[in-house]
Short mmCIF file of C-alpha atoms and ligand atoms in Angstrom, two decimals:
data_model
loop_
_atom_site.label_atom_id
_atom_site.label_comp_id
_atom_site.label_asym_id
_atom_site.label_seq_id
_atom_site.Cartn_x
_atom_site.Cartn_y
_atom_site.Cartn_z
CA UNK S 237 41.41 -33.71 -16.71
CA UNK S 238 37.92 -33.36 -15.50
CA UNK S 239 36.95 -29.70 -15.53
CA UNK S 240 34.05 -28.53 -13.03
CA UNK S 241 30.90 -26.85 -14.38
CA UNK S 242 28.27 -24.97 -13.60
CA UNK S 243 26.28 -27.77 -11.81
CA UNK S 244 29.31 -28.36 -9.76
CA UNK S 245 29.29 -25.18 -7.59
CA UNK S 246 26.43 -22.90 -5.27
CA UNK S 247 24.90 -20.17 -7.81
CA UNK S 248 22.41 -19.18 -5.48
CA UNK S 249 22.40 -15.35 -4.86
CA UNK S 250 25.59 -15.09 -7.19
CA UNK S 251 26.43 -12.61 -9.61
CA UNK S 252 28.22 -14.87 -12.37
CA UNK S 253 30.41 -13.48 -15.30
CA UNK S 254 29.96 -15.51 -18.27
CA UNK S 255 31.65 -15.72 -21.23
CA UNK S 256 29.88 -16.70 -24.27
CA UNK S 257 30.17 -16.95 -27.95
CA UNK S 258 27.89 -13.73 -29.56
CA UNK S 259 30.21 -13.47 -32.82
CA UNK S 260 27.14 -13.54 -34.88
CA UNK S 261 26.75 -12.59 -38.56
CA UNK S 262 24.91 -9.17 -38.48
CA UNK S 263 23.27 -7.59 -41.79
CA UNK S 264 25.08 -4.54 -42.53
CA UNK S 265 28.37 -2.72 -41.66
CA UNK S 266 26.49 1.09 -41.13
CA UNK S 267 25.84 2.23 -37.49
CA UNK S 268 23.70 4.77 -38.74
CA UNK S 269 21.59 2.32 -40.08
CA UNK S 270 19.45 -0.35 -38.13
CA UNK S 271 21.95 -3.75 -37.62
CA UNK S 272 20.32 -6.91 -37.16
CA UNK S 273 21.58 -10.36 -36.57
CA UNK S 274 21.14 -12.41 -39.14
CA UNK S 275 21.70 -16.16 -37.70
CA UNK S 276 21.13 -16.36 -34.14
CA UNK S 277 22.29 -19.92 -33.68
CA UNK S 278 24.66 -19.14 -31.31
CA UNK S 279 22.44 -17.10 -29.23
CA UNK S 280 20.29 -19.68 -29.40
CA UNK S 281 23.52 -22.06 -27.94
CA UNK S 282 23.81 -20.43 -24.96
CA UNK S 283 20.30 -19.90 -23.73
CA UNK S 284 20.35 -23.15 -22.06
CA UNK S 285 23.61 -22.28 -19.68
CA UNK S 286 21.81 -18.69 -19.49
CA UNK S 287 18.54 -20.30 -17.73
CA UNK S 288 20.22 -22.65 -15.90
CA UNK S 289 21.84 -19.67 -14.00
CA UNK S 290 18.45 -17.67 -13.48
CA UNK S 291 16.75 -20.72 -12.48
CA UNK S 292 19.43 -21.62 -9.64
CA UNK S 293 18.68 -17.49 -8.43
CA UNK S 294 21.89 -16.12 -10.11
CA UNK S 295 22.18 -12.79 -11.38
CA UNK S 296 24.08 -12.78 -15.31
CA UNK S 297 26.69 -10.44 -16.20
CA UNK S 298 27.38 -12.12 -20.21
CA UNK S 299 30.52 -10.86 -22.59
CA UNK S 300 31.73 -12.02 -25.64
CA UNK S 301 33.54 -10.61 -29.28
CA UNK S 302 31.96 -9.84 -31.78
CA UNK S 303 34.07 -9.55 -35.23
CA UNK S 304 37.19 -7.63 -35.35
CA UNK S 305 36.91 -3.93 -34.46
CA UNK S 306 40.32 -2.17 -34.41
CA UNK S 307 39.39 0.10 -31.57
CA UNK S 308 36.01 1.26 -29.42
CA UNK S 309 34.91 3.99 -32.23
CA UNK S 310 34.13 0.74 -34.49
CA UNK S 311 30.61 0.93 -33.47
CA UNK S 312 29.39 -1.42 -36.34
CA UNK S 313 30.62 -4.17 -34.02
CA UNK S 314 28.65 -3.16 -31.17
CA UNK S 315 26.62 -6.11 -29.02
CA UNK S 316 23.15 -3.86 -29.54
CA UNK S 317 21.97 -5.72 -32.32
CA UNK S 318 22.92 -8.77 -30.00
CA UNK S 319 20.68 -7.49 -27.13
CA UNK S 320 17.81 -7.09 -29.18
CA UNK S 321 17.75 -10.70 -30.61
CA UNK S 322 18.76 -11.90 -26.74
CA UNK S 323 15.89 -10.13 -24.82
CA UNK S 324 13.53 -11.59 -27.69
CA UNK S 325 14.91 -14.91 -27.03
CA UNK S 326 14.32 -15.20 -23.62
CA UNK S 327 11.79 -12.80 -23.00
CA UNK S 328 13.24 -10.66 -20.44
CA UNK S 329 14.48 -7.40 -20.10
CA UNK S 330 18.88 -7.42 -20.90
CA UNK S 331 20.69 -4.20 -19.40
CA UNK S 332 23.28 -3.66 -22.36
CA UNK S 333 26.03 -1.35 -21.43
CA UNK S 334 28.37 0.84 -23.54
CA UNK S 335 31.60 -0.50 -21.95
CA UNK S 336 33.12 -3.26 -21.06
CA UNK S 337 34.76 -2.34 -17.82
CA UNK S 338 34.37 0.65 -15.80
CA UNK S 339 32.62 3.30 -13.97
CA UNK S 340 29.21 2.09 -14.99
CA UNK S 341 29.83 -1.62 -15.19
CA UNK S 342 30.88 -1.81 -11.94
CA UNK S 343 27.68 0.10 -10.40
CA UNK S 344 25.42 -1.54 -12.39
CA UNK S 345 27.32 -5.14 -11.76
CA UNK S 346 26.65 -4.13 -7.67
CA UNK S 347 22.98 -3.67 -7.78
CA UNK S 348 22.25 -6.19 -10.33
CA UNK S 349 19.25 -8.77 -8.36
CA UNK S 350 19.18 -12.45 -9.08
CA UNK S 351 17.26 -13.13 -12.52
CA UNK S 352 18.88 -9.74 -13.88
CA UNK S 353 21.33 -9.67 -17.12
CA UNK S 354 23.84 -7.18 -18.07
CA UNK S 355 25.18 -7.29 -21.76
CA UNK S 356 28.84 -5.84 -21.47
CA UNK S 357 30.15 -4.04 -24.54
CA UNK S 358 32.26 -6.22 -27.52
CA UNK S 359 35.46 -7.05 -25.46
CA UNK S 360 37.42 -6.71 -28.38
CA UNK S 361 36.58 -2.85 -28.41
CA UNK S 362 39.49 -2.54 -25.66
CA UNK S 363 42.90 -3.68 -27.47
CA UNK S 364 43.78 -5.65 -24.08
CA UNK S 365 41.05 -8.60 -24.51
CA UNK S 366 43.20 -9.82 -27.17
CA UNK S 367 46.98 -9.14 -25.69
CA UNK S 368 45.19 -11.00 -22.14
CA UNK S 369 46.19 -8.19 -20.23
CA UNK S 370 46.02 -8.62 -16.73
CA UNK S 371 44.14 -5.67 -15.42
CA UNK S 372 41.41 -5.81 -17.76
CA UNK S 373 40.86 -9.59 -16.94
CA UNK S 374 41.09 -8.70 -12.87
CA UNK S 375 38.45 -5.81 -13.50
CA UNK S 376 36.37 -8.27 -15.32
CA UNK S 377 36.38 -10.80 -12.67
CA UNK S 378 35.61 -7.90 -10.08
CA UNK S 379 32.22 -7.25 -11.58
CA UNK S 380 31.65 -10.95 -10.03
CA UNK S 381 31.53 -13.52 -7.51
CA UNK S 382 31.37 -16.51 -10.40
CA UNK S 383 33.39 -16.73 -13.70
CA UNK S 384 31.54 -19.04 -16.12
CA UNK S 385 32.68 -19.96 -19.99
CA UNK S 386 30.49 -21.28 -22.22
CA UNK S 387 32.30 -20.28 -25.44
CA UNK S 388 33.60 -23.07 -26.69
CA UNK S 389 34.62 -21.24 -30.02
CA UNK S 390 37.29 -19.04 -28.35
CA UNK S 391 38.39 -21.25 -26.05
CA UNK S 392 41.73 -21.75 -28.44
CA UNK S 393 42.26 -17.94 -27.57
CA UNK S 394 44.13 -16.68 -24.16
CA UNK S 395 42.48 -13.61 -24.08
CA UNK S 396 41.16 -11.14 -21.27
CA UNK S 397 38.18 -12.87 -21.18
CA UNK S 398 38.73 -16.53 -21.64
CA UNK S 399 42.12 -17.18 -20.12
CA UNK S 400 42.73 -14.53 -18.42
CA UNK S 401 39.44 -13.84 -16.43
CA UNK S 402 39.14 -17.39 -15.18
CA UNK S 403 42.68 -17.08 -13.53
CA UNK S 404 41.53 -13.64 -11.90
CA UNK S 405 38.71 -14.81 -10.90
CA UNK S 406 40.37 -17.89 -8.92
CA UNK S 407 42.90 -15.30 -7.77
CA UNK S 408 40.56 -13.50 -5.94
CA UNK S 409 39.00 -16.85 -4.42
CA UNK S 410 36.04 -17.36 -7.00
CA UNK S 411 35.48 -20.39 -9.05
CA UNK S 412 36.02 -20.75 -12.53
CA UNK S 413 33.98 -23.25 -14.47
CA UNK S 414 32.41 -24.35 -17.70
CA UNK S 415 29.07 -23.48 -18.88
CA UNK S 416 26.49 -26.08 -20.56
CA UNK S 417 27.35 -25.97 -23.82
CA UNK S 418 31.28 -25.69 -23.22
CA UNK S 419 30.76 -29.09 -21.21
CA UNK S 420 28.43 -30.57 -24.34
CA UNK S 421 31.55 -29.66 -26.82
CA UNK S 422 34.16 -31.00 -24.27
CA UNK S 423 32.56 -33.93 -23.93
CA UNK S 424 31.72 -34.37 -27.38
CA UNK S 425 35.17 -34.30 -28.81
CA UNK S 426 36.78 -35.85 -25.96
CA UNK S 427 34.72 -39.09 -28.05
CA UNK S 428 37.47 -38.80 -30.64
CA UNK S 429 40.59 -38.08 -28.64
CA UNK S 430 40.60 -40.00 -25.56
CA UNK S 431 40.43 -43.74 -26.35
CA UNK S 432 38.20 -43.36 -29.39
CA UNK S 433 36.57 -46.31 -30.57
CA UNK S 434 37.17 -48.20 -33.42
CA UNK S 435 37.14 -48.25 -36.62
CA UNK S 436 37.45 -44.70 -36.37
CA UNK S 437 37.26 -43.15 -40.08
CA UNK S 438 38.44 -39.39 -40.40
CA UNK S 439 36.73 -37.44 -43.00
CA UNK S 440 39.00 -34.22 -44.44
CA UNK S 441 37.86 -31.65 -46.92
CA UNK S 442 37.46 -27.63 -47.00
CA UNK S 443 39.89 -25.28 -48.59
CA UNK S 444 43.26 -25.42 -47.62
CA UNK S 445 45.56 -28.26 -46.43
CA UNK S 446 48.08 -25.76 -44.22
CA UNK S 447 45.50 -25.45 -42.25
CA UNK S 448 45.09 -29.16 -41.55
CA UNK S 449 48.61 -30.58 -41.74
CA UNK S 450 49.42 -30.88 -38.01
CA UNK S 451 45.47 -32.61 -37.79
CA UNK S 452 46.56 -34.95 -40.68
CA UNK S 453 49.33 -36.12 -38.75
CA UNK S 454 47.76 -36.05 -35.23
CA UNK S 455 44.63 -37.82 -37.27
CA UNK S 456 47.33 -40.74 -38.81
CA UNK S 457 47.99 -41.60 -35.19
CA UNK S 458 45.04 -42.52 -33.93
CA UNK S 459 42.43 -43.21 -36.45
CA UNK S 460 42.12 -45.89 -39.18
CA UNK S 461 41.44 -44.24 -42.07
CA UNK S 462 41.75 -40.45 -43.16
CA UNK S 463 39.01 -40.20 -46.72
CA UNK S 464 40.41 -36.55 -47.95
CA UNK S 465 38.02 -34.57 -50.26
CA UNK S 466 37.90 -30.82 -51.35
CA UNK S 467 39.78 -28.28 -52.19
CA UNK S 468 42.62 -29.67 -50.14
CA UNK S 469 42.62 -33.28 -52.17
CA UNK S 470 44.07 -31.32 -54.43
CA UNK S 471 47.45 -31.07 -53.60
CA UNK S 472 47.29 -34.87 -52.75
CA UNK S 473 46.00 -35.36 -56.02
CA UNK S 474 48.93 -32.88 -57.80
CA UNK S 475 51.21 -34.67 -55.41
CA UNK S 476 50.55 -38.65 -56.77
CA UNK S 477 51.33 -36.67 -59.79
CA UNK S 478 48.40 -35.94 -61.95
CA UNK S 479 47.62 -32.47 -63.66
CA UNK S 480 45.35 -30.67 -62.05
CA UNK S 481 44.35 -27.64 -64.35
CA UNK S 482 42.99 -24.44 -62.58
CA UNK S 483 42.24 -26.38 -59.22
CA UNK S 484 42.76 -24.22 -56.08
CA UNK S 485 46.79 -25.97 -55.19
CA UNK S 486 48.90 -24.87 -52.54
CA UNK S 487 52.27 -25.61 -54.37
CA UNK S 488 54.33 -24.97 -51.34
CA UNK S 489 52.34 -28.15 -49.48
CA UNK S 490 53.07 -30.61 -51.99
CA UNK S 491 56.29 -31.76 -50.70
CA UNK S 492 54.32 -32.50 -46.98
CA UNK S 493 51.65 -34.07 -49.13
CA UNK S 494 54.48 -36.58 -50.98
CA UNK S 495 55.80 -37.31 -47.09
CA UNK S 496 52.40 -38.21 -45.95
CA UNK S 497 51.45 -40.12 -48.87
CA UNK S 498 54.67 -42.30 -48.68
CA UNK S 499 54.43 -42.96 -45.16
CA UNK S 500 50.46 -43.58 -44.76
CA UNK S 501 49.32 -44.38 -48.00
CA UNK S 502 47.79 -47.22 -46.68
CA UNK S 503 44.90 -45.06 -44.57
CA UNK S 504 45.11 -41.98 -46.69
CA UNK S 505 42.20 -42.31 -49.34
CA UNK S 506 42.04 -39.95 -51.84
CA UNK S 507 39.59 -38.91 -54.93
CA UNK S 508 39.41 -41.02 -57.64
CA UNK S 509 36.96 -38.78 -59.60
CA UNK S 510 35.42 -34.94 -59.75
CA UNK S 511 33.18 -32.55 -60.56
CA UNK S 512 35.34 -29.83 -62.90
CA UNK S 513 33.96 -26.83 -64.59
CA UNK S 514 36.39 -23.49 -65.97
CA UNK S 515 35.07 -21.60 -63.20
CA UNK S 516 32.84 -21.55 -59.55
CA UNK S 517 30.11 -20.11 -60.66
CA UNK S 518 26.37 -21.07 -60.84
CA UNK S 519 26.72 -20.93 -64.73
CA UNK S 520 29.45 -23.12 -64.93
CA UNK S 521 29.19 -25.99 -67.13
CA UNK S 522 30.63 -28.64 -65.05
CA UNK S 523 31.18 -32.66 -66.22
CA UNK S 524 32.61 -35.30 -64.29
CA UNK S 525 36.26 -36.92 -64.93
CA UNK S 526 38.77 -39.23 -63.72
CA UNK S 527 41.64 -37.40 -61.57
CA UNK S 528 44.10 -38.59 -64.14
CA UNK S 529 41.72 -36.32 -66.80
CA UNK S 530 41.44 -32.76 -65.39
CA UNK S 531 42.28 -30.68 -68.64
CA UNK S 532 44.68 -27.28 -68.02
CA UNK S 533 41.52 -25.01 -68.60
CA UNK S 534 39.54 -26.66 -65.85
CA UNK S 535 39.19 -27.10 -61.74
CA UNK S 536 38.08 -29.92 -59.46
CA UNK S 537 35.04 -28.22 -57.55
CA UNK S 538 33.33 -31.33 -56.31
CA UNK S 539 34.38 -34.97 -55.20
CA UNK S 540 32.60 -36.92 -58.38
CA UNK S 541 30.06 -40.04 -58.12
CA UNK S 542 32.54 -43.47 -57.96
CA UNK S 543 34.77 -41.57 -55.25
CA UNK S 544 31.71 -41.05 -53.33
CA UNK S 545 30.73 -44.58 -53.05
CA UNK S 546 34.44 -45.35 -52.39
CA UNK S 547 33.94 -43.25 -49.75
CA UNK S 548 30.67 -44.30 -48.69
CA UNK S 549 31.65 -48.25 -48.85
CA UNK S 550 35.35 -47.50 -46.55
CA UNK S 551 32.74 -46.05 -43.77
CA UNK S 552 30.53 -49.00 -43.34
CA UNK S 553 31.02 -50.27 -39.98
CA UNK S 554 32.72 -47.11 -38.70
CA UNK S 555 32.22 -47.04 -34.61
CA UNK S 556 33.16 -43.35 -34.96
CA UNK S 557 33.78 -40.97 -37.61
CA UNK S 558 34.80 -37.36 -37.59
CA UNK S 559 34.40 -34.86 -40.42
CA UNK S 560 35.95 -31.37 -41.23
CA UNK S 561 35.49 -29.62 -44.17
CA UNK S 562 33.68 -29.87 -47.37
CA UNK S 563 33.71 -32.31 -50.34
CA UNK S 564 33.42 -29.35 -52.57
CA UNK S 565 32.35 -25.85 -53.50
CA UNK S 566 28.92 -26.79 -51.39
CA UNK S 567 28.00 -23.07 -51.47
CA UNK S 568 26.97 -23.46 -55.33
CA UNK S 569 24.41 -26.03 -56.11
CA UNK S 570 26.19 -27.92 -58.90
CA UNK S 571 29.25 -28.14 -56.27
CA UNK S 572 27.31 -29.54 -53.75
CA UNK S 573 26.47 -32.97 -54.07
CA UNK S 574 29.45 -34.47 -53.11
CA UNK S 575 29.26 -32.73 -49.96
CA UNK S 576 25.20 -33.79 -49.54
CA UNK S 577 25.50 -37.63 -50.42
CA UNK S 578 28.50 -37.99 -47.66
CA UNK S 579 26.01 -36.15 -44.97
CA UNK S 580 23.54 -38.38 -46.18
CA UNK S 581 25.54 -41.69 -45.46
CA UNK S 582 26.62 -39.72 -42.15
CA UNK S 583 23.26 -39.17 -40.94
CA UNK S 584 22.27 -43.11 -41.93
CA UNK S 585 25.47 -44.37 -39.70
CA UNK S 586 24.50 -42.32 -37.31
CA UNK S 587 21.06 -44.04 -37.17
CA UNK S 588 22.41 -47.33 -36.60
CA UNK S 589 24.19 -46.10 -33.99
CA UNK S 590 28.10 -44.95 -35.30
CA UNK S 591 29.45 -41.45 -33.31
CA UNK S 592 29.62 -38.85 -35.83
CA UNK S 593 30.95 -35.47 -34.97
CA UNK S 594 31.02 -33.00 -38.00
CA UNK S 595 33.25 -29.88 -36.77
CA UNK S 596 34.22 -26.47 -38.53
CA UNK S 597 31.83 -23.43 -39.49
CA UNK S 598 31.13 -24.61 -43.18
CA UNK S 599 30.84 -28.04 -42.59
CA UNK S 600 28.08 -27.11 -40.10
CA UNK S 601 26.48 -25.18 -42.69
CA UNK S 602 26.61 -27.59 -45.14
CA UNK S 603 25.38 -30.26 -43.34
CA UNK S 604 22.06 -27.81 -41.86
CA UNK S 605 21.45 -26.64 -45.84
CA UNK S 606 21.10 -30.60 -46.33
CA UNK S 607 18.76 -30.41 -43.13
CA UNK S 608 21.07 -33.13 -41.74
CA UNK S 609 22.06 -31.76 -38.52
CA UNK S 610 19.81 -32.86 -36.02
CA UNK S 611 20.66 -36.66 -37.55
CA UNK S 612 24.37 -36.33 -36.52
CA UNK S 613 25.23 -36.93 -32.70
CA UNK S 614 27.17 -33.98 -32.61
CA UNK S 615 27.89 -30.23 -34.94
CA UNK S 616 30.14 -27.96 -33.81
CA UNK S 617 30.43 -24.50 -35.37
CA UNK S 618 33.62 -23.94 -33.86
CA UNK S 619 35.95 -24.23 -36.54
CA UNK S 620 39.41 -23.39 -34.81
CA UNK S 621 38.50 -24.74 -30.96
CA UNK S 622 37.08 -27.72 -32.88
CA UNK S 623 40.60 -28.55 -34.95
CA UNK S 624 42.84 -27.39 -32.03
CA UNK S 625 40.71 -29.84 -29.28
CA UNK S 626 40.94 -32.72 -32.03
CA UNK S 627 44.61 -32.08 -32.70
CA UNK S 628 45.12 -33.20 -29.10
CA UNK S 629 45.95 -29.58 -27.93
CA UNK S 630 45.04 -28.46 -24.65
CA UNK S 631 42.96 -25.46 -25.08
CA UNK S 632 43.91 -22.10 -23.03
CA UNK S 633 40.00 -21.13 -22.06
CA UNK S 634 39.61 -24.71 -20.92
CA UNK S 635 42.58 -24.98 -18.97
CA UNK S 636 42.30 -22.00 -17.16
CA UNK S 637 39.12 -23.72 -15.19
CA UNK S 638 38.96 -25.06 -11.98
CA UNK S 639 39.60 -28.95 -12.25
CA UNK S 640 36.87 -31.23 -10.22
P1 ADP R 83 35.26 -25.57 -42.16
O1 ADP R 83 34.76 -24.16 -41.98
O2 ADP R 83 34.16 -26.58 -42.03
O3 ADP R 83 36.45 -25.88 -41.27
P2 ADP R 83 36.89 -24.83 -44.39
O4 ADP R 83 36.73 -23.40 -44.01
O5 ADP R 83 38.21 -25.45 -44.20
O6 ADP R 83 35.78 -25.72 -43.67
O7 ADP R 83 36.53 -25.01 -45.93
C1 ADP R 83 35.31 -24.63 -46.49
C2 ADP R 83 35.49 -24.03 -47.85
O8 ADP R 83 36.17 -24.92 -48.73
C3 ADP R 83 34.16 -23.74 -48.52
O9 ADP R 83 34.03 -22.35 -48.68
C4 ADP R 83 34.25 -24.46 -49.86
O10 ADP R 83 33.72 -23.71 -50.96
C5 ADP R 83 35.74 -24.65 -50.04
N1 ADP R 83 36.06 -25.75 -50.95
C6 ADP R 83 35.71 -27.04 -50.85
N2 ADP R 83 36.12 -27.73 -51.92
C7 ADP R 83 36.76 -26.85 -52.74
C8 ADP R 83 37.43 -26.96 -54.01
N3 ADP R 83 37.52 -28.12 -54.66
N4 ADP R 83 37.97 -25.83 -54.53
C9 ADP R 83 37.89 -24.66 -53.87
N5 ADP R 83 37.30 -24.50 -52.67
C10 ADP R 83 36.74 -25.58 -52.11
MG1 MG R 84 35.51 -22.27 -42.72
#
């Protein structure tokens, strides 16, 4: 399933709807107030895609979400802030409108002139974006003669303007394809789910293991070894029966953790060790135990020292190795260093030449706050895409484009 892209189709002259991934953290919640954006990483993202279009003559007409307003009057979700930080970015002008579709969109969408942009409105400001309903996606598509998708991060979603605009676009004789960065995360991925090479080591940590079960068991089939760490060790741990104390557990998960540990205990690796403390907090006074040790008053916050070097030691000679989630409570310094020494051993693989994809919001964060990043051959932010693509599922926003 090879899906085409932007450098597989004439942009010259074209006005091209693109879809891109502007859910950005903004500083306040007041639209009275002045709202900024306070990360712009993923404007940053999809500059690239955005100058490959001007620079091949096509005019931009750009949408994406941004949070989760209930309605249009939820103007502290608006895409102004977004404009701002965009036309800074690139240094040109961005016509932001106050709608999505209609009246005005569609006049200024007709006398838009190659190397113009048009910011549409949050598309989640109309309730059909999210119920993909047909007639917003076909006015969508009318605004233009090219439907691109460069948002990666909702590609899990069918929604008016993932799913469904790519399919009214085609209906209507226009192609739909994938931006730059869409085509960087496809291909990224794709490392660890088509034929993946081996020994392929899975790395597992973050909050919760519901999340994660179906990746566990999609992860069992196809890579060596699964080393589990955070919050969600913990029900592995509670399940090989130790005590646990105060540890974040999700009781009703134990029995799936008891399945997978009887039939995979061979690649499942689990904590030996941790970091506890009585609370997660800064103050904390934390010491480092055996699992077999946590005391009822207490909770495991970090993976401890001799399960990192477990760890460490079962990924030497990894060809790939994919990580999601946290080792710990990475967010407070005393929680962190589990997380920091596995990014540390990631980023030396990766020097020798092992793949290593880290996927999932947090984990990206963790691994930039240990300045790591750029070491790695590949971050992805999207947390949800990211899981869905590696569980093997065939994501709706992806689909929906025209195949090569
Ligand atoms: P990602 O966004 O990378 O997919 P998750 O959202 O699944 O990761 O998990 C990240 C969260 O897990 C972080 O907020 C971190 O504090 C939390 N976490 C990690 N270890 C623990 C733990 N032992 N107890 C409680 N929370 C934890
Ligand atoms: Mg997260």
């Amino acid at each position: 399933m090879q899906k085409k892209s932007v450098r597989d189709i004439e942009l010259t002259g074209k006005r091209v709807l693109t879809r891109v991934d502007f859910n950005v953290p903004l500083s306040g919640k007041d639209p009275d107030e002045v709202i900024f954006v306070t990360d712009d990483t993923r404007i940053n993202a999809a500059i690239p895609t955005i100058n490959f279009l001007l620079d091949q003559g096509s005019s931009i007409i750009l949408c994406s979400h941004l949070g989760r307003p209930k309605s249009a009057a939820d103007l502290q979700f608006s895409m102004n802030p977004v404009s701002a930080r965009l036309e800074q970015l690139l240094g040109r002008p961005v016509i932001k409108l106050d709608e999505v579709v209609g009246e005005k969109a569609t006049a200024e969408a007709a006398r838009l002139q190659p190397g113009q942009i048009i910011l549409l409105e949050n598309t989640r400001f109309l309730p059909g974006e999210t119920t993909n309903d047909p007639e917003l996606a076909g006015r969508l598509a009318e605004l233009a003669d090219i439907y691109v998708n460069d948002a990666f991060g909702s590609a899990h979603r069918a929604h008016a303007s993932t799913e469904g605009a790519a399919r009214a676009m085609r209906a209507k004789g226009g192609p739909s394809v994938a931006g730059l960065l869409m085509m960087k995360e496809i291909k990224a991925l794709s490392q660890a789910v088509s034929r993946p090479e081996h020994p392929y080591i899975a790395i597992l940590g973050g909050a919760k293991i519901s999340d994660k079960i179906v990746l566990i068991e999609s992860l069992l089939k196809v890579a060596d070894k699964i080393l589990i760490g955070g919050g969600m060790a913990n029900t592995f741990i509670k399940a090989q029966g130790h005590e646990i104390g105060k540890s974040l557990v999700e009781e009703e998960a134990i029995p799936e953790a008891v399945r997978l540990l009887e039939s995979a205990s061979d690649k499942i690796m689990l904590p030996v060790d941790a970091i506890i403390a009585g609370e997660a907090a800064a103050a904390a006074e934390a010491a480092e135990v055996v699992v077999s040790a946590i005391p009822a008053d207490k909770m495991i916050l970090d993976i401890g020292l001799v399960t990192v070097q477990r760890f460490s030691g079962a990924l030497q000679g990894a060809k790939l190795v994919v990580w999601n989630g946290p080792m710990g409570v990475f967010e407070i310094e005393q929680f962190a260093a589990g997380t920091k020494a596995l990014a540390t051993v990631l980023a030396g693989l990766a020097g020798q030449g092992t793949t290593v994809i880290v996927g999932g919001g947090d984990s990206a964060a963790a691994v930039s706050q240990a300045g790591l990043a750029e070491k790695m051959s590949h971050v992805s932010t999207c947390g949800g895409a990211s899981l869905e693509f590696l569980e093997g599922r065939s994501l709706p926003g992806i689909e929906a484009l025209d195949e090569k």
